[in-house]
PDB file of C-alpha atoms in Angstrom:
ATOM      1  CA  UNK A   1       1.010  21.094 -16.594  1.00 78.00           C
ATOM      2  CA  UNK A   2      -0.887  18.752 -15.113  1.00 84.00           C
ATOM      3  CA  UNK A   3      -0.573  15.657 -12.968  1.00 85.00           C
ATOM      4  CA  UNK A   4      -3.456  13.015 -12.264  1.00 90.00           C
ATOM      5  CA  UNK A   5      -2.494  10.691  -9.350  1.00 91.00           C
ATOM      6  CA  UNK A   6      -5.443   7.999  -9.202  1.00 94.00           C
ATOM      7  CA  UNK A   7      -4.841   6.588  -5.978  1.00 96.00           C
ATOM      8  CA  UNK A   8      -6.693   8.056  -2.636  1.00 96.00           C
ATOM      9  CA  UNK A   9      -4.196   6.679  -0.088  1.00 97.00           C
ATOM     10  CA  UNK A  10      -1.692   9.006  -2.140  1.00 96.00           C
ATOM     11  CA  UNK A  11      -4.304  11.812  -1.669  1.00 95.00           C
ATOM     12  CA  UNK A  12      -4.964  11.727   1.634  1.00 96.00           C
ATOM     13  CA  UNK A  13      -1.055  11.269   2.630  1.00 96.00           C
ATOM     14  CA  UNK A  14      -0.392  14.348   0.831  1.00 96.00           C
ATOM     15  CA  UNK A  15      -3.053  16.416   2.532  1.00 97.00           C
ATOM     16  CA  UNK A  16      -2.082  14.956   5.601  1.00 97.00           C
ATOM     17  CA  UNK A  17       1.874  16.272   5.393  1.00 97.00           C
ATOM     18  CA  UNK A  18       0.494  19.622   3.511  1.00 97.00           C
ATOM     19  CA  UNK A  19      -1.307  19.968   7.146  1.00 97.00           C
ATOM     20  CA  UNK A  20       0.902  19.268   9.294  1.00 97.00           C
ATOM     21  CA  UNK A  21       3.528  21.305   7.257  1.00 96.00           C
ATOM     22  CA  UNK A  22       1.456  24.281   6.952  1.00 97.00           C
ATOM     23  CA  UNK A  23       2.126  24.394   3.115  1.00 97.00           C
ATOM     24  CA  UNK A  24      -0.100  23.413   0.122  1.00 96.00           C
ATOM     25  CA  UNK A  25      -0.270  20.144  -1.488  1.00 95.00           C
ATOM     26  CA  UNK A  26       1.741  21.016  -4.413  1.00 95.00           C
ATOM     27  CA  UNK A  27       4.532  22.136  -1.776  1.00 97.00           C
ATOM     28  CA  UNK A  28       3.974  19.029   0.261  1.00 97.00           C
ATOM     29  CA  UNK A  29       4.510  16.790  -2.326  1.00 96.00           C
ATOM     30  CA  UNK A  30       7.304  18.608  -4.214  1.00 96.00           C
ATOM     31  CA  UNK A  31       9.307  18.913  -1.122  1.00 97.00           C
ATOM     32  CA  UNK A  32       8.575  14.798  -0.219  1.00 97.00           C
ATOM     33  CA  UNK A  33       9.962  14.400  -3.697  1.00 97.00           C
ATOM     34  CA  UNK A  34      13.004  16.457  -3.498  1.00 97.00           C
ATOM     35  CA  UNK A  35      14.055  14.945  -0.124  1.00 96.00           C
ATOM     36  CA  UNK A  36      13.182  11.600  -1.459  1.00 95.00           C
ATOM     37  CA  UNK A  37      15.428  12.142  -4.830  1.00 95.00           C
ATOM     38  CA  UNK A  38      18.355  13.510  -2.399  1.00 93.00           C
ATOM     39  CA  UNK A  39      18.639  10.382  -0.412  1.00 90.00           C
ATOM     40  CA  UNK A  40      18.452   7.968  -3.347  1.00 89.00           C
ATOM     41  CA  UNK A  41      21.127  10.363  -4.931  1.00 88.00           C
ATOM     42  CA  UNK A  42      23.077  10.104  -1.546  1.00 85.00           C
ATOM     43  CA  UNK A  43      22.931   6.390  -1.390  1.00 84.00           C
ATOM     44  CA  UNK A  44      24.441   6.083  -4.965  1.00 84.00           C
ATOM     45  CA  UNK A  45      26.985   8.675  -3.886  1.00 87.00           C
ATOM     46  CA  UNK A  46      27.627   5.905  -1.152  1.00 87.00           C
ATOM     47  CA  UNK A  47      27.991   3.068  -3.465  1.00 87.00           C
ATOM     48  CA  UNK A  48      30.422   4.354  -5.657  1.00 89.00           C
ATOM     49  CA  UNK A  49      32.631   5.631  -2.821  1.00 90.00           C
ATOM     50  CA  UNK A  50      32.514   1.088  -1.702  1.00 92.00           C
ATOM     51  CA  UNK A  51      33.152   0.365  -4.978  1.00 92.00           C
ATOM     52  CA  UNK A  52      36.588   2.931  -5.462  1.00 91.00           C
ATOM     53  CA  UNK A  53      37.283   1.492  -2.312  1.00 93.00           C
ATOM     54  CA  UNK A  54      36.816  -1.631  -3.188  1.00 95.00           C
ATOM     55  CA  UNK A  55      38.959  -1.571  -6.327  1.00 95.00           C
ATOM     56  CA  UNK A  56      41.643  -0.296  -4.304  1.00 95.00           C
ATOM     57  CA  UNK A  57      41.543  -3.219  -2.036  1.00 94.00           C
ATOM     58  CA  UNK A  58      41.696  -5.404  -4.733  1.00 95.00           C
ATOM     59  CA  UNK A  59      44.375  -3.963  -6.437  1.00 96.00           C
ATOM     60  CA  UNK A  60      47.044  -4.534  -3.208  1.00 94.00           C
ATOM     61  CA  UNK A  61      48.878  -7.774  -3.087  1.00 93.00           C
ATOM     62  CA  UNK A  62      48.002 -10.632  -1.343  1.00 90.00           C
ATOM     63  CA  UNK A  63      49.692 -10.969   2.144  1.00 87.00           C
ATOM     64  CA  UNK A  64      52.621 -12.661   3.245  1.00 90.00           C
ATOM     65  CA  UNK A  65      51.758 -16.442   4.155  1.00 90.00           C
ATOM     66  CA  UNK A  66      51.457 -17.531   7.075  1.00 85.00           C
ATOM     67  CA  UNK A  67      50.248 -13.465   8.513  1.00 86.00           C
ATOM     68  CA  UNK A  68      46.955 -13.776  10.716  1.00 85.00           C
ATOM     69  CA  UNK A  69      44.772 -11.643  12.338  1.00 85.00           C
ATOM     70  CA  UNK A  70      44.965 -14.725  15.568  1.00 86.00           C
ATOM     71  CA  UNK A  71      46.222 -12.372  18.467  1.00 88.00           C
ATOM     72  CA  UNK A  72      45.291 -15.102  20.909  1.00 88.00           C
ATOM     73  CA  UNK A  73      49.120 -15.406  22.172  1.00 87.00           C
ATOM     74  CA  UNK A  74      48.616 -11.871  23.805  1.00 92.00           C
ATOM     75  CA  UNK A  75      45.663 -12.891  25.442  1.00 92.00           C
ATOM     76  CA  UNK A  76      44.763 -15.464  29.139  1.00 92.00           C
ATOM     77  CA  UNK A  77      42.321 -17.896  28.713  1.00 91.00           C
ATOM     78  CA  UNK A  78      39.644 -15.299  30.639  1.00 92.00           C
ATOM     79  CA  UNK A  79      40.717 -12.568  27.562  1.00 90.00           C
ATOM     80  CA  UNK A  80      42.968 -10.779  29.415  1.00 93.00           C
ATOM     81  CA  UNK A  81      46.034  -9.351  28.122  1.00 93.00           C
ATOM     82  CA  UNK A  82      49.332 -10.858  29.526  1.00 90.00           C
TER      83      UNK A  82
END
């Protein structure tokens, strides 16, 4: 099983981490790729946690008119409480 990667800024990255990670290449890279797959799998782990959450949120019912989030009666003109 072979792999052919034609580009010599890929190359020379790889050697470079394999270095500085005391490993070979193959390691190197396999490790890169595994920590790279983990975060893209964390990020869509993310995303589907917003979007439960965010079919929650639209499920409640709409609030009572006239409620606001204006707390400015609690507050002085310097943003103080009173």
């Amino acid at each position: 099983m072979g792999m052919n990667i034609k580009s010599e800024r890929a190359h020379r990255m790889a050697k470079r981490l394999a270095r500085q990670t005391g490993t070979t290449v193959t390691a190197a890279v396999e490790v890169a790729l595994e920590e790279k797959l983990a975060r893209l799998e964390r990020s869509m782990d993310v995303e589907a946690k917003f979007q439960r959450i965010k079919r929650f949120v639209d499920a409640l019912p709409a609030p009572p008119p006239g409620l606001t989030s204006d707390h400015s009666d609690l507050y002085d003109d310097r943003g103080l409480p009173i």
